[in-house]
Every structure is written in C-alpha cells, then in structure tokens.
Amino acid sequence: MLPLDGSHRDPKAQSSERRRGDPVTDWERPRVMALKEACPRTTLMRQSSVAIGQVFRCEKCFGDAGTGSRRTGLIMSEPFRPYEKLVEIKVFGKTFQVPERNSLLRCFQFISPETIPYGRFCWNQDCQYCRVTCQLPDEDEPHEMLSCKFIVMPGMEITEMSQELKWCLRSKLPSDTPVIS
C-alpha cells in the first residue's frame, strides 16, 4: 500500500514541483538569459494560468524605431496568439495598430483591454454580439462577419459594429460614433 503523505512520488516529479514558482522553464532559459545579458532591464513574468512566460524587453535596447513600433521579435502573451508585428486597421476611420495572427475580437481586446474582456461576448460565435461590417483591402464589397472568428488583415476597415462592441470600445472610437447606452 502506498503512503498517503506523497512520499511515494517520483523524485523528478518532486523536483519539478519545487520549481513550480520559477517563471522560466528549462527550454526557455537560454533565450531569456541571452536577453538578460543584452539588457539587464529585461524582465520575465508568469501568470499561474499561463503555460508560457511572457518576456518584457527593454524598449531602448530592443526597439526598432524605423517601423514605428517598438515591439519586435516573437511576442507570446496570454490571451493573444504569438505575433511578430503590429498591423494597421481602421475602425470608423480611426487607425489602430493590432497584433497580426489574432482574431479581430482579440485585436479589439488589444485596443481596449480594460473593457472588452467584460463585454457579453461568448468568443465562439453563439451570441452574435461581436458582429462587424468590414471592408477588406482586396475586395470591393463590405462583408458582415463575426469578429471572434475572423483573423485580422492589414489594411482592413471596420465600418459598422454591434452595439455591444461600440459600448466596449466607446472611449477609443472617434467622438462622432453613435453609441446607444
């Protein structure tokens, strides 16, 4: 019979349990150490629910002033998909930079992280509260789509959106955009 105190566990499992608070996994360690050597102001943070740590790099050392964006390299952070650069989109004529390879709804969350997570969105096309009308750069006619399902494209222009989205983005939208309370 095995003891109930956990002393029967594998020693490797116990050592990994002891490292649970360490934000850097073994396979990430060389990359993070190289970043820290290049700039000691590089920091690392991990949320308990995130499987991968998020590296925050010093903007002075790793920024790329020529692109207009200081985010370079592969950025991985919860809840966004990994991205290398920001792309421009227009929402009611106002230009925003959002992460590539992400759904339009996640990009709205990037624009307004303090409101979009608290909207009444299901994130899986059931509620229809994330419906937008969008003009794609390579098409003539605007399309109606669900922002939780559509991956952002550079140069796309959102011309209409649901009241729920307007309410959540009201502080970021142009002042002449009508928002019904």
Coordinates of C-alpha atoms in Angstrom, one line a residue:
M1 CA 0.0 0.0 0.0
L2 CA 1.3 3.5 -0.9
P3 CA 1.6 6.1 1.9
L4 CA -0.9 9.0 1.8
D5 CA 1.7 11.7 2.5
G6 CA 3.0 11.8 -1.1
S7 CA 6.5 10.3 -0.2
H8 CA 6.0 7.6 -2.9
R9 CA 6.3 10.2 -5.7
D10 CA 9.0 10.1 -8.3
P11 CA 12.0 12.3 -7.3
K12 CA 11.9 14.0 -10.8
A13 CA 8.3 15.0 -10.2
Q14 CA 9.2 16.4 -6.8
S15 CA 12.0 18.5 -8.2
S16 CA 9.6 19.9 -10.9
E17 CA 7.1 20.7 -8.2
R18 CA 9.8 22.6 -6.3
R19 CA 10.4 24.7 -9.4
R20 CA 6.7 25.5 -9.9
G21 CA 7.3 29.1 -8.8
D22 CA 10.1 29.5 -11.3
P23 CA 8.8 31.6 -14.2
V24 CA 11.3 30.2 -16.7
T25 CA 11.0 26.6 -18.0
D26 CA 14.2 24.7 -18.9
W27 CA 13.7 25.1 -22.6
E28 CA 13.2 28.9 -22.3
R29 CA 16.2 29.5 -20.1
P30 CA 18.9 30.0 -22.8
R31 CA 16.7 32.6 -24.7
V32 CA 15.9 34.5 -21.5
M33 CA 19.5 34.5 -20.3
A34 CA 20.7 35.8 -23.7
L35 CA 18.1 38.6 -23.5
K36 CA 19.1 39.5 -19.9
E37 CA 22.8 39.6 -20.9
A38 CA 22.0 42.0 -23.8
C39 CA 19.9 44.2 -21.4
P40 CA 19.7 43.7 -17.7
R41 CA 16.3 45.6 -17.7
T42 CA 14.7 42.6 -19.4
T43 CA 12.2 41.1 -17.0
L44 CA 10.1 37.9 -17.0
M45 CA 6.6 37.4 -15.6
R46 CA 4.4 34.4 -15.5
Q47 CA 0.7 34.2 -14.5
S48 CA -0.3 31.0 -12.7
S49 CA -2.7 30.0 -15.5
V50 CA -0.3 30.7 -18.4
A51 CA 1.8 27.8 -19.8
I52 CA 4.4 30.0 -21.2
G53 CA 6.2 33.0 -19.6
Q54 CA 5.9 36.5 -21.1
V55 CA 9.2 38.3 -21.8
F56 CA 9.2 42.0 -21.5
R57 CA 12.1 43.6 -23.2
C58 CA 13.7 47.0 -22.7
E59 CA 12.4 49.2 -25.4
K60 CA 15.6 51.2 -25.7
C61 CA 17.7 48.1 -26.4
F62 CA 15.3 46.1 -28.5
G63 CA 13.1 48.7 -30.1
D64 CA 13.1 49.3 -33.8
A65 CA 12.5 53.0 -34.4
G66 CA 12.2 52.5 -38.2
T67 CA 9.0 50.6 -38.0
G68 CA 7.0 52.9 -35.8
S69 CA 6.5 50.1 -33.4
R70 CA 8.8 49.1 -30.5
R71 CA 7.5 45.6 -30.4
T72 CA 10.0 43.2 -32.1
G73 CA 10.7 39.5 -32.1
L74 CA 8.1 36.9 -31.4
I75 CA 5.8 38.1 -28.6
M76 CA 3.8 35.5 -26.8
S77 CA 1.3 36.5 -24.1
E78 CA -2.0 35.3 -22.9
P79 CA -4.6 35.7 -24.4
F80 CA -3.1 36.6 -27.7
R81 CA -1.7 34.2 -30.3
P82 CA 2.0 34.7 -31.0
Y83 CA 2.8 37.6 -33.2
E84 CA 5.9 39.3 -34.6
K85 CA 4.5 42.7 -35.6
L86 CA 1.6 45.0 -35.4
V87 CA -0.6 45.7 -38.4
E88 CA -2.8 48.7 -39.1
I89 CA -6.6 48.5 -39.2
K90 CA -9.2 51.3 -39.3
V91 CA -12.2 51.4 -37.1
F92 CA -14.7 54.0 -38.1
G93 CA -11.9 55.9 -39.8
K94 CA -9.5 55.9 -36.8
T95 CA -6.3 53.9 -37.3
F96 CA -5.1 51.4 -34.7
Q97 CA -2.2 49.0 -34.6
V98 CA -3.1 45.5 -33.5
P99 CA -1.2 42.1 -33.4
E100 CA -1.2 40.0 -36.5
R101 CA -2.4 36.4 -36.5
N102 CA -5.2 37.2 -34.0
S103 CA -8.9 37.2 -34.3
L104 CA -10.5 40.6 -34.7
L105 CA -12.2 40.4 -31.3
R106 CA -8.7 39.7 -29.7
C107 CA -7.4 42.8 -31.5
F108 CA -10.3 44.8 -30.0
Q109 CA -9.2 43.5 -26.7
F110 CA -5.6 44.7 -27.5
I111 CA -7.0 48.1 -28.2
S112 CA -9.2 48.2 -25.1
P113 CA -8.0 45.6 -22.5
E114 CA -10.0 47.2 -19.7
T115 CA -13.4 46.8 -21.3
I116 CA -13.6 44.0 -24.0
P117 CA -13.0 41.1 -21.5
Y118 CA -16.0 42.3 -19.6
G119 CA -18.4 42.5 -22.6
R120 CA -21.1 40.0 -23.1
F121 CA -19.1 38.0 -25.7
C122 CA -19.1 34.2 -25.9
W123 CA -15.9 34.1 -28.0
N124 CA -17.3 31.1 -30.0
Q125 CA -20.0 32.6 -32.4
D126 CA -23.0 31.7 -30.3
C127 CA -24.0 35.2 -29.1
Q128 CA -23.5 37.2 -32.2
Y129 CA -22.6 40.3 -30.1
C130 CA -19.3 40.7 -32.0
R131 CA -20.8 41.2 -35.4
V132 CA -19.0 43.7 -37.6
T133 CA -19.2 45.0 -41.2
C134 CA -15.8 45.2 -42.7
Q135 CA -14.2 46.3 -45.9
L136 CA -11.2 44.1 -46.8
P137 CA -8.3 45.7 -48.7
D138 CA -8.5 43.3 -51.7
E139 CA -12.3 43.2 -52.1
D140 CA -14.9 45.6 -53.5
E141 CA -17.9 44.9 -51.3
P142 CA -18.0 45.1 -47.5
H143 CA -18.7 41.9 -45.6
E144 CA -20.6 41.2 -42.4
M145 CA -18.6 38.8 -40.1
L146 CA -18.1 37.7 -36.6
S147 CA -15.0 39.3 -35.1
C148 CA -14.4 36.2 -32.9
K149 CA -13.9 34.1 -35.9
F150 CA -12.1 36.4 -38.4
I151 CA -8.3 36.7 -38.3
V152 CA -7.2 40.3 -38.7
M153 CA -5.8 41.5 -42.1
P154 CA -3.6 44.5 -42.6
G155 CA -5.5 47.4 -44.1
M156 CA -9.0 46.2 -43.2
E157 CA -11.5 48.9 -42.3
I158 CA -14.4 48.3 -39.9
T159 CA -17.4 50.4 -41.0
E160 CA -20.1 49.1 -38.7
M161 CA -20.2 47.1 -35.5
S162 CA -22.7 45.8 -32.9
Q163 CA -23.8 48.0 -30.0
E164 CA -22.0 45.7 -27.5
L165 CA -18.7 46.3 -29.3
K166 CA -19.4 50.1 -29.7
W167 CA -20.2 50.2 -25.9
C168 CA -17.0 48.4 -25.0
L169 CA -14.8 50.5 -27.4
R170 CA -16.6 53.8 -26.8
S171 CA -13.5 55.5 -25.2
K172 CA -11.3 54.5 -28.2
L173 CA -13.7 55.3 -31.1
P174 CA -14.0 58.7 -32.8
S175 CA -16.2 61.1 -30.8
D176 CA -18.8 61.2 -33.6
T177 CA -19.5 57.5 -33.4
P178 CA -23.1 57.0 -32.1
V179 CA -23.2 54.7 -29.0
I180 CA -26.5 53.7 -27.5
S181 CA -26.5 53.1 -23.8

